[in-house]
Amino acid sequence: MRVINHVKNTRIILLIQIISYFIVLILLSSLIAIILTNTIWSSFIYLFHIVSQLACVFVILCIFGVVWISNDYTDISEHHRILAFGLLAVAILDSLHLATLNTSFLSDISVRHYLEARFMESAVLFLATFRFIQKKLHNKYALLFISIFTTATILLIGRFPISWPTLYVENVFTSYTSMLQTLVIFIYLLAFISLVYQYVRYTVCDRYIILSTLFFMSSGLSFMNLTNPLSFFIVLGYILKFIAYFLLFKAIFITSIVHPYKALKLSKSNLNEILNKLPIGIINFDKNSVLTFANQHALNLFECNFSQIYKLTRDQFSMKFKIVDNIFDHKLKLLKTAKNNDLIFNSSDIYFDNGMISTIIDAKHEQQLNKFDLYTYTILNSIDNLILLLDTDDHIIDCNNALTECLEMDRESIIGLNIHDFNNKIQLMYKDGSYLDAANNKDKNLEYTLTTPNGNRKSIVSQYNSITNVYGEVIGAVSIAADLTDFKKEYSNLQNQERLALIGQMGSGIVHETKNYLSSIKGYCELLLLSLRDERQKGYASKIQFIANDMNGLISEYLNLSKPSQIILDVLSLNELIESTRYILESPSFIAGSTLDIDLCQSDKDVLADESQLKHVIINLAKNSVEAMKEVDHAHLIIKTVVKDNNMQVIISDNGIGISPENLKKIGTPFFTTKKTGTGLGLSSCYK
């Protein structure tokens, strides 16, 4: 909220500054207009008009030229391109206005072209305030469009015999002219309002555009309904119009030329600062092999100032420092520093179109990480975290046992791999599913997922750090990670338990209310049984009462997910228990178009079980079978009991879509479901 208020206050202050600047320029313009009216204007009306219009046209062409030339080098915004190409059409129409002037100064056709130009001018300003063009239009196509548009306008107004209202007759503007000028000023006003409210912050460019819109509007008011050619307001209108175009030119010039130049200068400064921070020496030669840059580390190695080596050629540089190539088995070089000290170094050259970059590395600081002794290896394997060691070329040189066990890979298959190939091999990705972007996240604890070669998916948190030697130079890297897979599983179970506890609290209230309704149903069933004489109707009432009792027990069983209920064991017959659920299983709302076969064995054996909970399990499994057969023709549900090895078995089978091996592992997990409207609690309660 404070940020929003600060932005609003800043906008108000800047707007006040813009208006103050506008008032000052208006006063100065008025003073100049008074002077010109009493001197040049009265004697050279026709010439002054032509020069003023040509000056405006010249500024427009400068605006167009800046945008046209800068388009290939800088990212010109689309609303500036609209301004440039739209104003080009304005310049053409203003030129036609000048070409159609007659000896009496103005004519009806010249006034038409003048108003066309003002309409185009105001419309372009208004359209340029919106960012409605997403795709960049090529300059040639934009120019072709403007050419076709202006040609069509010229032909429509000046060449085809269409009856247009008269705008200027006998040195007097008609009422149509006043109406059109008022409409143009109104469009200017809309452009000003749009500019003020659309920009989040007023940059220098925005301020110039807003200010130019005010001057365009003021210029239109000065030219409105004037019949006296010697009027002070006509001179003021020309001055304000020129100022408006000049402000637009400044806005586009700043955006197209000044800002890119400053950005380039800042970018160069940042690049030099970055290169100066690198722990290796870097020197740059241009395409003529002249030294143009050396970073601070290189100057420290050469023990000299930049002024001592600036603009030396490569040969002069080699002679100055007495560089000797191919020493120590043709791998290193030797030079004498500015203080006559020996420096043995390793260098590599990178060539590009505009020159070459050489990297300088002091040989005594090149320590190798791949010579770990037995003690280091023992220490690594005693650590529970996953550890990976890399050399300066991002190749894996060692890892500990914890990492190989987590990834289910051999140490030999890991060592020697490039870190990027290794990441691809184990499908290392960020936790949001996006692929890892190399190793650009140094010194950050980030969470990743990976898949072992055996197909097991795991979660880890890892940090990638550089290894430096005693001189502070980077000689490798280490990746330290922790396996979060088991922790996440435990955390997920804890969350499920919390959700189950909440469901238990909610369920107690729901069961209480539902039992009240079931009690009413049971009471009315008892009344029906007492009052009915028809045995068939009594049978229906008895079934309703029986099902209500079952519903009462089943609803209560859902509380078992969060609050263990007391198991009431009793000797019962599975066949009789399944028969008691037949009314529910065969009801049309339950079976949903499937056929049901109940096959009960003849030699039924009694079992010790909780009748209510066993009913709950059978109904839940049957319900899942029916829902799995919704898309199957001839859906068939079979419930049967068998005796096997002196044990009773209940087998519930269907010809539905089946369960994938991946989902089979998750069956019984609370809240896991593949149904759009399922809760994942039915089978969970069965497993419980």
XYZ file of C-alpha atoms in Angstrom:
688
model
C 0.000 0.000 0.000
C 2.862 2.361 0.842
C 4.506 1.584 -2.499
C 1.265 2.401 -4.375
C 0.856 5.700 -2.488
C 4.494 6.570 -3.170
C 4.014 5.936 -6.915
C 0.842 8.071 -6.931
C 2.567 10.927 -5.093
C 5.524 10.755 -7.484
C 3.206 10.887 -10.497
C 1.360 13.904 -9.097
C 4.635 15.765 -8.459
C 5.907 15.005 -11.963
C 2.586 16.062 -13.504
C 2.751 19.364 -11.626
C 6.287 19.870 -12.943
C 5.094 19.154 -16.504
C 2.263 21.670 -16.225
C 4.596 24.283 -14.690
C 7.039 23.814 -17.543
C 4.141 24.095 -19.994
C 2.980 27.386 -18.481
C 6.490 28.848 -18.649
C 6.861 27.859 -22.312
C 3.406 29.280 -23.106
C 4.402 32.621 -21.601
C 7.697 32.673 -23.532
C 5.905 31.663 -26.749
C 3.346 34.436 -26.233
C 6.132 36.996 -25.808
C 7.814 35.809 -29.021
C 4.431 35.834 -30.820
C 3.810 39.452 -29.804
C 7.211 40.467 -31.175
C 6.736 38.580 -34.452
C 3.178 39.847 -34.924
C 4.323 43.430 -34.829
C 7.370 42.872 -37.053
C 7.765 40.016 -39.532
C 4.230 38.592 -39.548
C 2.419 41.699 -40.759
C 4.797 42.088 -43.727
C 5.455 38.465 -44.701
C 2.266 36.546 -43.890
C 2.461 34.129 -46.802
C 6.207 33.496 -46.422
C 5.962 33.116 -42.630
C 3.184 30.556 -43.028
C 5.187 28.508 -45.541
C 8.425 28.645 -43.506
C 6.573 27.653 -40.301
C 4.882 24.683 -41.962
C 8.122 23.576 -43.645
C 9.913 23.766 -40.300
C 7.309 21.433 -38.796
C 7.607 19.087 -41.775
C 11.398 19.079 -41.345
C 11.095 18.078 -37.674
C 8.657 15.296 -38.632
C 11.115 13.972 -41.217
C 13.846 14.035 -38.555
C 11.599 11.989 -36.247
C 10.902 9.503 -39.021
C 14.585 9.305 -39.943
C 15.660 8.568 -36.378
C 13.130 5.732 -36.054
C 13.907 4.320 -39.501
C 17.683 4.270 -38.971
C 17.560 3.136 -35.320
C 15.185 0.265 -36.006
C 18.004 -2.127 -36.959
C 20.170 -1.242 -33.964
C 17.856 -0.592 -31.025
C 14.562 -1.970 -29.785
C 12.157 0.792 -30.867
C 8.840 0.612 -29.010
C 5.774 0.111 -31.173
C 4.030 3.296 -30.008
C 7.072 5.318 -31.145
C 6.947 3.566 -34.511
C 3.268 4.489 -34.759
C 4.187 8.109 -34.036
C 6.966 8.168 -36.638
C 5.047 6.560 -39.506
C 1.811 8.340 -38.658
C 3.542 11.720 -38.582
C 5.075 10.915 -41.980
C 1.531 10.882 -43.342
C 0.940 14.202 -41.540
C 4.018 15.675 -43.277
C 2.696 14.576 -46.683
C -0.713 16.130 -46.011
C 0.876 19.365 -44.718
C 2.987 19.499 -47.865
C -0.196 19.183 -49.965
C -1.708 21.959 -47.866
C 1.217 24.219 -48.805
C 1.067 23.157 -52.455
C -2.627 24.122 -52.719
C -2.235 27.622 -51.268
C -3.210 30.361 -53.685
C -2.390 34.014 -53.894
C -5.167 34.859 -51.461
C -3.372 32.749 -48.889
C -6.009 30.034 -48.217
C -8.474 28.018 -50.311
C -11.089 25.417 -49.571
C -8.876 22.539 -50.796
C -5.856 23.747 -48.777
C -8.021 23.959 -45.652
C -9.216 20.399 -46.333
C -5.636 19.109 -46.457
C -4.798 21.110 -43.355
C -7.678 19.530 -41.393
C -6.785 16.082 -42.770
C -3.291 16.551 -41.377
C -4.658 17.654 -37.982
C -7.017 14.659 -37.821
C -4.154 12.316 -38.675
C -1.933 14.082 -36.131
C -4.427 13.803 -33.260
C -5.380 10.215 -34.156
C -1.725 9.120 -34.250
C -1.073 10.687 -30.848
C -4.148 8.975 -29.419
C -3.337 5.548 -30.908
C 0.280 5.767 -29.778
C -0.871 5.823 -26.151
C -2.045 2.198 -26.385
C 0.126 -0.949 -26.482
C -2.207 -2.920 -28.708
C 0.367 -4.115 -31.249
C 2.254 -7.181 -30.016
C 4.048 -8.228 -33.208
C 6.724 -5.962 -34.599
C 5.895 -4.690 -38.108
C 8.745 -4.347 -40.567
C 9.629 -0.790 -41.639
C 8.953 -1.521 -45.302
C 5.459 -2.806 -44.641
C 4.678 0.131 -42.337
C 5.890 2.573 -45.022
C 3.819 0.802 -47.674
C 0.717 1.063 -45.469
C 1.256 4.797 -44.864
C 1.800 5.385 -48.604
C -1.402 3.566 -49.555
C -3.368 5.330 -46.809
C -2.235 8.856 -47.708
C -2.687 8.235 -51.450
C -6.233 6.996 -50.831
C -6.959 10.046 -48.668
C -5.629 12.455 -51.292
C -7.643 10.827 -54.070
C -10.771 10.692 -51.946
C -10.609 14.347 -50.927
C -9.094 16.078 -53.927
C -9.657 13.970 -57.054
C -12.952 12.123 -56.892
C -16.092 14.159 -57.484
C -17.685 13.580 -54.109
C -19.746 16.333 -52.519
C -17.884 17.505 -49.428
C -19.101 20.354 -47.184
C -17.406 23.706 -47.829
C -14.830 24.546 -45.190
C -13.516 27.935 -46.354
C -15.236 30.575 -48.454
C -14.483 34.254 -48.989
C -11.754 34.361 -46.347
C -14.093 32.924 -43.706
C -14.088 29.484 -42.047
C -17.492 27.796 -42.174
C -19.279 26.206 -39.233
C -18.106 22.786 -40.462
C -14.530 23.909 -40.008
C -15.226 24.940 -36.419
C -16.872 21.610 -35.685
C -13.945 19.660 -37.141
C -11.387 21.752 -35.265
C -13.298 21.156 -32.027
C -13.283 17.406 -32.712
C -9.503 17.472 -33.301
C -8.946 19.295 -29.991
C -11.162 16.730 -28.259
C -8.998 13.888 -29.650
C -5.895 15.713 -28.378
C -7.569 15.882 -24.968
C -8.309 12.139 -25.027
C -4.672 11.441 -25.914
C -3.517 13.603 -22.992
C -5.841 11.840 -20.522
C -4.761 8.435 -21.805
C -1.086 9.353 -21.450
C -1.572 10.635 -17.901
C -3.416 7.550 -16.657
C -1.686 4.752 -18.570
C 1.946 5.265 -17.648
C 2.992 3.799 -14.295
C 5.930 6.193 -13.970
C 6.794 9.229 -16.046
C 10.170 8.778 -17.693
C 11.869 11.704 -19.446
C 10.464 10.428 -22.737
C 6.930 10.174 -21.321
C 7.122 13.715 -19.975
C 8.115 15.088 -23.372
C 5.227 13.272 -25.086
C 2.689 14.500 -22.493
C 4.030 18.030 -22.837
C 3.867 17.884 -26.653
C 0.219 16.788 -26.439
C -0.571 19.893 -24.371
C 1.133 22.075 -26.988
C -0.736 20.384 -29.857
C -3.990 21.067 -28.037
C -3.008 24.699 -27.387
C -1.979 25.147 -31.013
C -5.372 23.856 -32.161
C -7.134 26.342 -29.885
C -5.015 29.195 -31.304
C -5.987 28.347 -34.906
C -9.683 27.854 -34.135
C -12.194 30.025 -36.037
C -9.856 32.892 -36.847
C -10.728 35.086 -39.774
C -8.132 37.783 -39.179
C -4.850 36.687 -40.799
C -2.956 39.333 -38.808
C -4.097 37.840 -35.507
C -1.556 37.322 -32.732
C -3.083 33.869 -32.084
C -2.108 32.572 -35.546
C 1.558 33.373 -34.857
C 1.247 31.798 -31.405
C -0.313 28.682 -32.969
C 2.643 28.237 -35.332
C 5.138 28.602 -32.472
C 3.247 26.142 -30.233
C 2.947 23.652 -33.077
C 6.694 23.778 -33.752
C 7.437 23.321 -30.041
C 5.101 20.296 -29.929
C 6.945 18.629 -32.823
C 10.307 19.481 -31.321
C 9.298 17.892 -27.993
C 8.214 14.734 -29.827
C 11.572 14.681 -31.598
C 13.390 14.960 -28.251
C 11.309 12.129 -26.788
C 12.072 9.759 -29.666
C 15.697 10.871 -29.944
C 16.254 10.159 -26.246
C 14.636 6.725 -26.548
C 16.336 5.737 -29.799
C 19.796 7.295 -29.432
C 20.589 8.584 -25.944
C 19.196 5.715 -23.863
C 20.825 2.930 -25.975
C 24.145 4.787 -25.816
C 23.929 5.102 -22.028
C 22.883 1.450 -21.770
C 25.849 0.408 -23.928
C 28.221 2.484 -21.808
C 26.808 0.983 -18.607
C 27.003 -2.533 -20.080
C 30.658 -2.012 -20.981
C 31.376 -0.731 -17.477
C 29.626 -3.726 -15.904
C 31.481 -6.139 -18.181
C 34.840 -4.626 -17.219
C 33.894 -4.840 -13.549
C 32.913 -8.494 -13.936
C 36.148 -9.316 -15.777
C 38.140 -7.562 -13.050
C 36.519 -9.827 -10.471
C 37.517 -13.048 -12.247
C 40.269 -15.099 -10.570
C 42.152 -15.602 -13.851
C 44.057 -13.117 -15.980
C 42.313 -11.896 -19.144
C 43.781 -9.711 -21.885
C 41.977 -8.618 -25.044
C 43.487 -7.809 -28.470
C 41.413 -6.191 -31.237
C 41.331 -7.375 -34.843
C 44.592 -5.496 -35.502
C 46.286 -7.435 -32.649
C 46.426 -4.303 -30.474
C 45.893 -4.753 -26.722
C 42.739 -2.930 -25.604
C 41.960 -4.454 -22.203
C 43.570 -6.343 -19.327
C 41.721 -7.237 -16.150
C 43.072 -6.558 -12.693
C 44.248 -10.133 -12.128
C 46.321 -10.004 -15.309
C 47.895 -6.697 -14.213
C 48.719 -8.261 -10.845
C 50.377 -11.227 -12.555
C 52.397 -8.957 -14.883
C 53.148 -6.563 -11.982
C 52.414 -3.516 -14.146
C 49.886 -0.750 -14.761
C 47.437 -0.788 -17.653
C 49.030 2.334 -19.151
C 52.295 0.373 -19.590
C 50.719 -2.218 -21.898
C 47.785 -0.312 -23.469
C 47.846 -0.361 -27.301
C 50.810 -2.726 -27.513
C 50.639 -5.221 -30.369
C 50.971 -8.916 -29.594
C 54.581 -8.930 -30.787
C 55.417 -5.852 -28.724
C 53.701 -7.422 -25.702
C 55.732 -10.650 -26.113
C 58.969 -8.678 -26.454
C 58.209 -6.470 -23.434
C 57.665 -9.429 -21.113
C 60.159 -11.771 -22.851
C 57.639 -14.579 -23.249
C 59.129 -18.036 -23.852
C 56.766 -20.735 -25.187
C 56.787 -24.501 -24.739
C 58.620 -25.013 -21.488
C 58.180 -27.994 -19.150
C 57.093 -30.611 -21.648
C 55.560 -28.077 -24.100
C 52.624 -27.242 -21.815
C 53.579 -23.983 -20.097
C 55.051 -20.543 -20.892
C 57.517 -18.292 -19.109
C 57.700 -14.477 -18.942
C 59.496 -11.758 -17.023
C 57.118 -9.427 -15.164
C 57.573 -5.649 -15.107
C 59.473 -6.125 -11.819
C 61.731 -8.724 -13.476
C 60.176 -11.691 -11.632
C 59.616 -15.034 -13.356
C 56.030 -16.092 -14.045
C 55.292 -19.586 -15.301
C 51.776 -19.685 -16.660
C 49.318 -21.543 -18.789
C 47.321 -19.640 -21.399
C 44.597 -20.267 -23.936
C 43.448 -18.058 -26.791
C 39.855 -17.507 -27.875
C 39.454 -15.976 -31.329
C 36.388 -14.093 -32.581
C 35.554 -11.744 -35.459
C 36.772 -8.553 -33.787
C 39.863 -9.866 -32.074
C 41.090 -12.347 -29.496
C 40.964 -12.979 -25.739
C 43.811 -14.695 -23.887
C 43.392 -16.254 -20.453
C 46.426 -16.311 -18.134
C 46.651 -18.817 -15.231
C 49.569 -19.009 -12.803
C 50.945 -22.581 -12.994
C 51.690 -22.848 -9.278
C 47.991 -22.379 -8.468
C 46.779 -25.253 -10.690
C 46.128 -27.945 -8.126
C 44.484 -31.179 -9.158
C 41.545 -32.628 -7.202
C 41.768 -36.147 -8.601
C 44.657 -37.212 -6.274
C 42.691 -37.908 -3.118
C 44.393 -40.335 -0.742
C 42.838 -43.097 1.313
C 42.053 -40.816 4.256
C 39.990 -38.458 2.107
C 38.069 -41.352 0.574
C 37.339 -42.833 4.033
C 36.067 -39.490 5.326
C 33.775 -39.063 2.322
C 32.205 -42.498 2.806
C 31.573 -41.857 6.497
C 29.278 -38.938 5.658
C 25.557 -39.657 5.277
C 25.000 -36.797 2.826
C 25.339 -37.361 -0.930
C 28.691 -35.910 -2.050
C 29.930 -35.357 -5.599
C 33.352 -33.849 -6.456
C 34.108 -32.153 -9.783
C 37.213 -30.761 -11.457
C 37.521 -27.408 -13.237
C 36.066 -28.906 -16.444
C 32.891 -30.038 -14.637
C 33.860 -33.711 -14.780
C 33.044 -35.961 -11.811
C 36.231 -37.167 -10.105
C 34.776 -38.821 -6.994
C 31.613 -39.574 -5.015
C 30.780 -41.273 -1.720
C 28.859 -44.469 -0.960
C 25.763 -42.596 0.195
C 25.354 -41.141 -3.308
C 25.822 -44.476 -5.096
C 23.284 -46.144 -2.780
C 20.741 -43.369 -3.283
C 21.140 -43.375 -7.089
C 21.395 -47.184 -7.264
C 24.514 -46.859 -9.456
C 28.091 -48.109 -9.325
C 30.879 -45.676 -8.483
C 32.713 -46.623 -11.679
C 29.724 -45.658 -13.849
C 29.613 -42.178 -12.274
C 33.275 -41.086 -12.166
C 34.429 -39.433 -15.383
C 30.983 -38.233 -16.473
C 30.407 -34.575 -17.304
C 28.043 -33.040 -14.744
C 25.525 -32.106 -17.461
C 25.488 -35.649 -18.872
C 25.173 -36.989 -15.332
C 22.187 -34.708 -14.604
C 20.493 -35.866 -17.810
C 21.186 -39.517 -16.970
C 19.400 -39.320 -13.615
C 16.747 -36.896 -15.036
C 17.565 -34.233 -12.453
C 14.826 -31.590 -12.438
C 13.657 -28.759 -10.246
C 10.814 -29.534 -7.874
C 8.355 -27.721 -10.203
C 9.157 -30.186 -13.019
C 11.409 -27.934 -15.135
C 14.742 -29.324 -16.251
C 17.913 -28.287 -14.482
C 19.729 -25.378 -16.127
C 23.316 -26.634 -15.914
C 25.054 -25.518 -12.709
C 24.024 -21.857 -12.581
C 22.648 -22.055 -9.052
C 25.817 -22.075 -7.028
C 25.693 -21.487 -3.267
C 21.922 -22.088 -3.169
C 19.972 -24.813 -1.412
C 17.559 -26.010 -4.098
C 15.144 -28.918 -4.189
C 15.290 -31.388 -7.071
C 13.710 -34.638 -8.181
C 15.606 -37.454 -9.895
C 14.905 -40.889 -11.312
C 17.376 -43.697 -10.714
C 18.306 -46.127 -13.526
C 15.970 -48.632 -11.838
C 13.058 -46.219 -12.254
C 12.707 -45.109 -8.614
C 11.814 -41.451 -8.197
C 13.506 -39.552 -5.367
C 13.605 -36.036 -3.924
C 16.812 -34.342 -2.807
C 17.970 -30.920 -1.635
C 21.379 -29.939 -2.950
C 23.935 -27.154 -2.810
C 26.671 -26.577 -5.384
C 29.814 -24.815 -4.115
C 33.197 -23.965 -5.572
C 36.433 -25.371 -4.105
C 39.312 -22.911 -3.856
C 42.988 -23.422 -3.102
C 45.125 -21.538 -0.576
C 45.304 -18.578 -2.976
C 41.526 -18.354 -3.219
C 41.401 -19.598 -6.801
C 38.737 -22.039 -7.978
C 40.149 -25.535 -8.540
C 36.940 -27.556 -8.596
C 33.474 -27.886 -7.126
C 31.545 -30.009 -4.650
C 27.859 -30.869 -4.632
C 26.396 -31.792 -1.236
C 22.861 -33.179 -1.165
C 20.444 -34.837 1.237
C 17.868 -37.505 0.348
C 14.400 -36.205 1.298
C 12.412 -39.143 -0.072
C 11.687 -40.898 3.238
C 11.221 -37.587 5.033
C 8.625 -36.485 2.487
C 6.757 -39.769 2.820
C 6.604 -39.390 6.599
C 5.571 -35.784 6.267
C 2.830 -36.750 3.792
C 1.586 -39.425 6.217
C 1.541 -36.851 9.010
C -0.473 -34.463 6.839
C -2.924 -37.258 6.000
C -3.333 -38.049 9.687
C -4.076 -34.403 10.397
C -6.648 -34.337 7.595
C -8.190 -37.558 8.861
C -8.445 -36.072 12.339
C -10.230 -33.053 10.878
C -12.572 -35.317 8.912
C -13.283 -37.189 12.145
C -14.289 -33.962 13.850
C -16.523 -33.019 10.938
C -17.873 -36.572 10.641
C -19.048 -36.651 14.238
C -21.348 -33.705 13.554
C -22.544 -35.151 10.252
C -23.242 -38.564 11.805
C -25.154 -36.959 14.647
C -27.434 -35.070 12.259
C -27.797 -38.044 9.898
C -28.719 -40.372 12.740
C -31.547 -38.012 13.677
C -32.991 -38.364 10.173
C -32.464 -42.131 10.205
C -34.218 -42.351 13.580
C -37.215 -40.579 12.064
C -37.194 -42.987 9.097
C -37.008 -45.992 11.422
C -39.816 -44.591 13.598
C -42.127 -44.126 10.648
C -41.236 -47.604 9.379
C -42.301 -49.054 12.729
C -45.583 -47.129 12.516
C -46.106 -48.479 9.005
C -45.439 -52.034 10.162
C -48.054 -51.618 12.894
C -50.671 -50.006 10.684
C -50.256 -51.891 7.389
C -52.295 -55.030 6.672
C -50.842 -55.875 3.279
C -47.940 -58.285 3.755
C -46.233 -57.065 0.603
C -46.290 -53.486 1.815
C -45.089 -54.635 5.230
C -42.178 -56.321 3.467
C -41.245 -53.048 1.760
C -41.422 -51.183 5.075
C -39.312 -53.878 6.716
C -36.676 -53.556 3.973
C -36.580 -49.763 4.430
C -36.095 -50.241 8.170
C -33.373 -52.829 7.563
C -31.489 -50.588 5.101
C -31.800 -47.594 7.460
C -30.153 -49.660 10.192
C -27.337 -50.588 7.806
C -26.898 -46.968 6.767
C -26.681 -45.961 10.410
C -23.853 -48.433 10.937
C -22.025 -47.596 7.702
C -22.017 -43.856 8.335
C -20.618 -44.400 11.794
C -17.795 -46.454 10.301
C -16.343 -43.396 8.537
C -15.323 -42.102 11.939
C -12.874 -45.006 12.140
C -10.536 -43.066 9.811
C -9.644 -40.672 12.608
C -10.983 -42.312 15.786
C -10.468 -46.036 16.256
C -13.757 -47.703 17.110
C -14.189 -50.722 19.321
C -14.223 -53.945 17.306
C -17.122 -56.171 18.237
C -16.210 -59.718 17.232
C -18.953 -62.246 16.779
C -19.394 -65.655 15.185
C -21.244 -65.156 11.930
C -21.881 -66.673 8.527
C -20.371 -64.918 5.508
C -23.145 -66.206 3.274
C -25.817 -64.732 5.550
C -23.895 -61.456 5.827
C -23.703 -61.103 2.027
C -27.396 -62.005 1.712
C -28.199 -59.216 4.192
C -26.499 -56.699 1.836
C -28.353 -57.962 -1.263
C -31.042 -55.249 -0.935
C -28.399 -52.550 -1.198
C -26.323 -54.272 -3.869
C -29.299 -55.004 -6.150
C -30.875 -51.559 -5.828
C -30.925 -49.676 -9.214
C -29.120 -46.674 -7.754
C -26.244 -48.891 -6.610
C -25.826 -51.400 -9.402
C -26.152 -48.650 -12.104
C -26.996 -50.940 -15.054
C -24.524 -53.704 -14.219
C -25.511 -57.327 -13.752
C -24.854 -58.857 -10.338
C -24.169 -62.538 -9.608
C -23.909 -63.690 -5.992
C -22.379 -67.158 -5.820
C -22.356 -68.501 -2.242
C -20.577 -71.743 -1.421
C -22.612 -74.649 -0.010
C -20.234 -75.651 2.800
C -20.277 -72.318 4.621
C -18.070 -72.057 7.699
C -18.606 -69.616 10.539
C -16.019 -66.850 11.006
C -15.111 -64.571 13.889
C -15.483 -60.978 12.660
C -17.149 -57.588 13.175
C -20.368 -57.779 11.149
C -20.751 -54.029 10.652
C -17.178 -53.463 9.477
C -17.223 -56.473 7.171
C -20.425 -55.196 5.517
C -18.746 -51.834 5.077
C -15.781 -53.443 3.292
C -17.959 -55.574 0.957
C -20.196 -52.647 -0.028
C -17.212 -50.350 -0.627
C -15.429 -52.900 -2.828
C -18.618 -53.614 -4.790
C -19.201 -49.887 -5.226
C -15.679 -49.409 -6.624
C -16.232 -52.337 -9.035
C -19.474 -50.814 -10.350
C -17.799 -47.423 -10.875
C -14.895 -49.087 -12.711
C -17.349 -50.622 -15.228
C -19.167 -47.408 -16.241
C -17.494 -47.322 -19.667
C -17.733 -51.112 -20.228
C -20.404 -52.856 -22.272
C -22.118 -55.793 -20.500
C -20.769 -54.836 -17.072
C -20.755 -57.873 -14.799
C -20.108 -57.920 -11.028
C -19.520 -61.244 -9.249
C -19.492 -61.748 -5.476
C -18.771 -65.261 -4.267
C -17.593 -67.118 -1.201
C -15.237 -70.086 -1.241
C -13.641 -72.361 1.336
C -9.888 -72.752 0.918
C -7.530 -74.439 3.371
C -10.209 -74.410 6.077
C -10.569 -70.621 5.601
C -13.488 -68.618 4.213
C -12.767 -66.245 1.323
C -14.930 -63.502 -0.208
C -14.034 -62.810 -3.864
C -15.375 -59.651 -5.563
C -14.537 -59.442 -9.281
C -15.618 -57.354 -12.284
C -14.784 -56.850 -15.952
C -13.904 -53.167 -15.568
C -10.883 -51.153 -16.737
C -8.550 -52.580 -14.091
C -5.785 -50.932 -12.078
C -2.352 -49.985 -13.435
C 0.713 -51.459 -11.630
C 1.772 -47.932 -10.618
C -1.586 -47.165 -8.981
C -1.826 -50.642 -7.448
C 0.969 -49.689 -5.043
C -1.050 -46.705 -3.836
C -4.323 -48.530 -3.192
C -5.424 -47.933 0.400
C -3.496 -44.669 0.753
C -5.807 -42.011 2.270
C -7.050 -39.449 -0.291
C -5.607 -41.342 -3.273
C -8.236 -41.712 -5.991
C -8.388 -41.843 -9.786
C -12.037 -40.752 -9.883
C -12.976 -37.162 -10.681
C -15.424 -36.981 -7.767
C -13.792 -39.489 -5.389
C -12.353 -38.694 -1.972
C -9.892 -41.561 -1.665
C -11.330 -42.555 1.713
C -13.476 -45.577 0.798
C -10.723 -48.123 0.207
C -8.612 -46.489 2.909
C -11.296 -47.283 5.465
C -11.487 -50.856 4.077
C -7.761 -51.366 4.618
C -8.075 -50.020 8.110
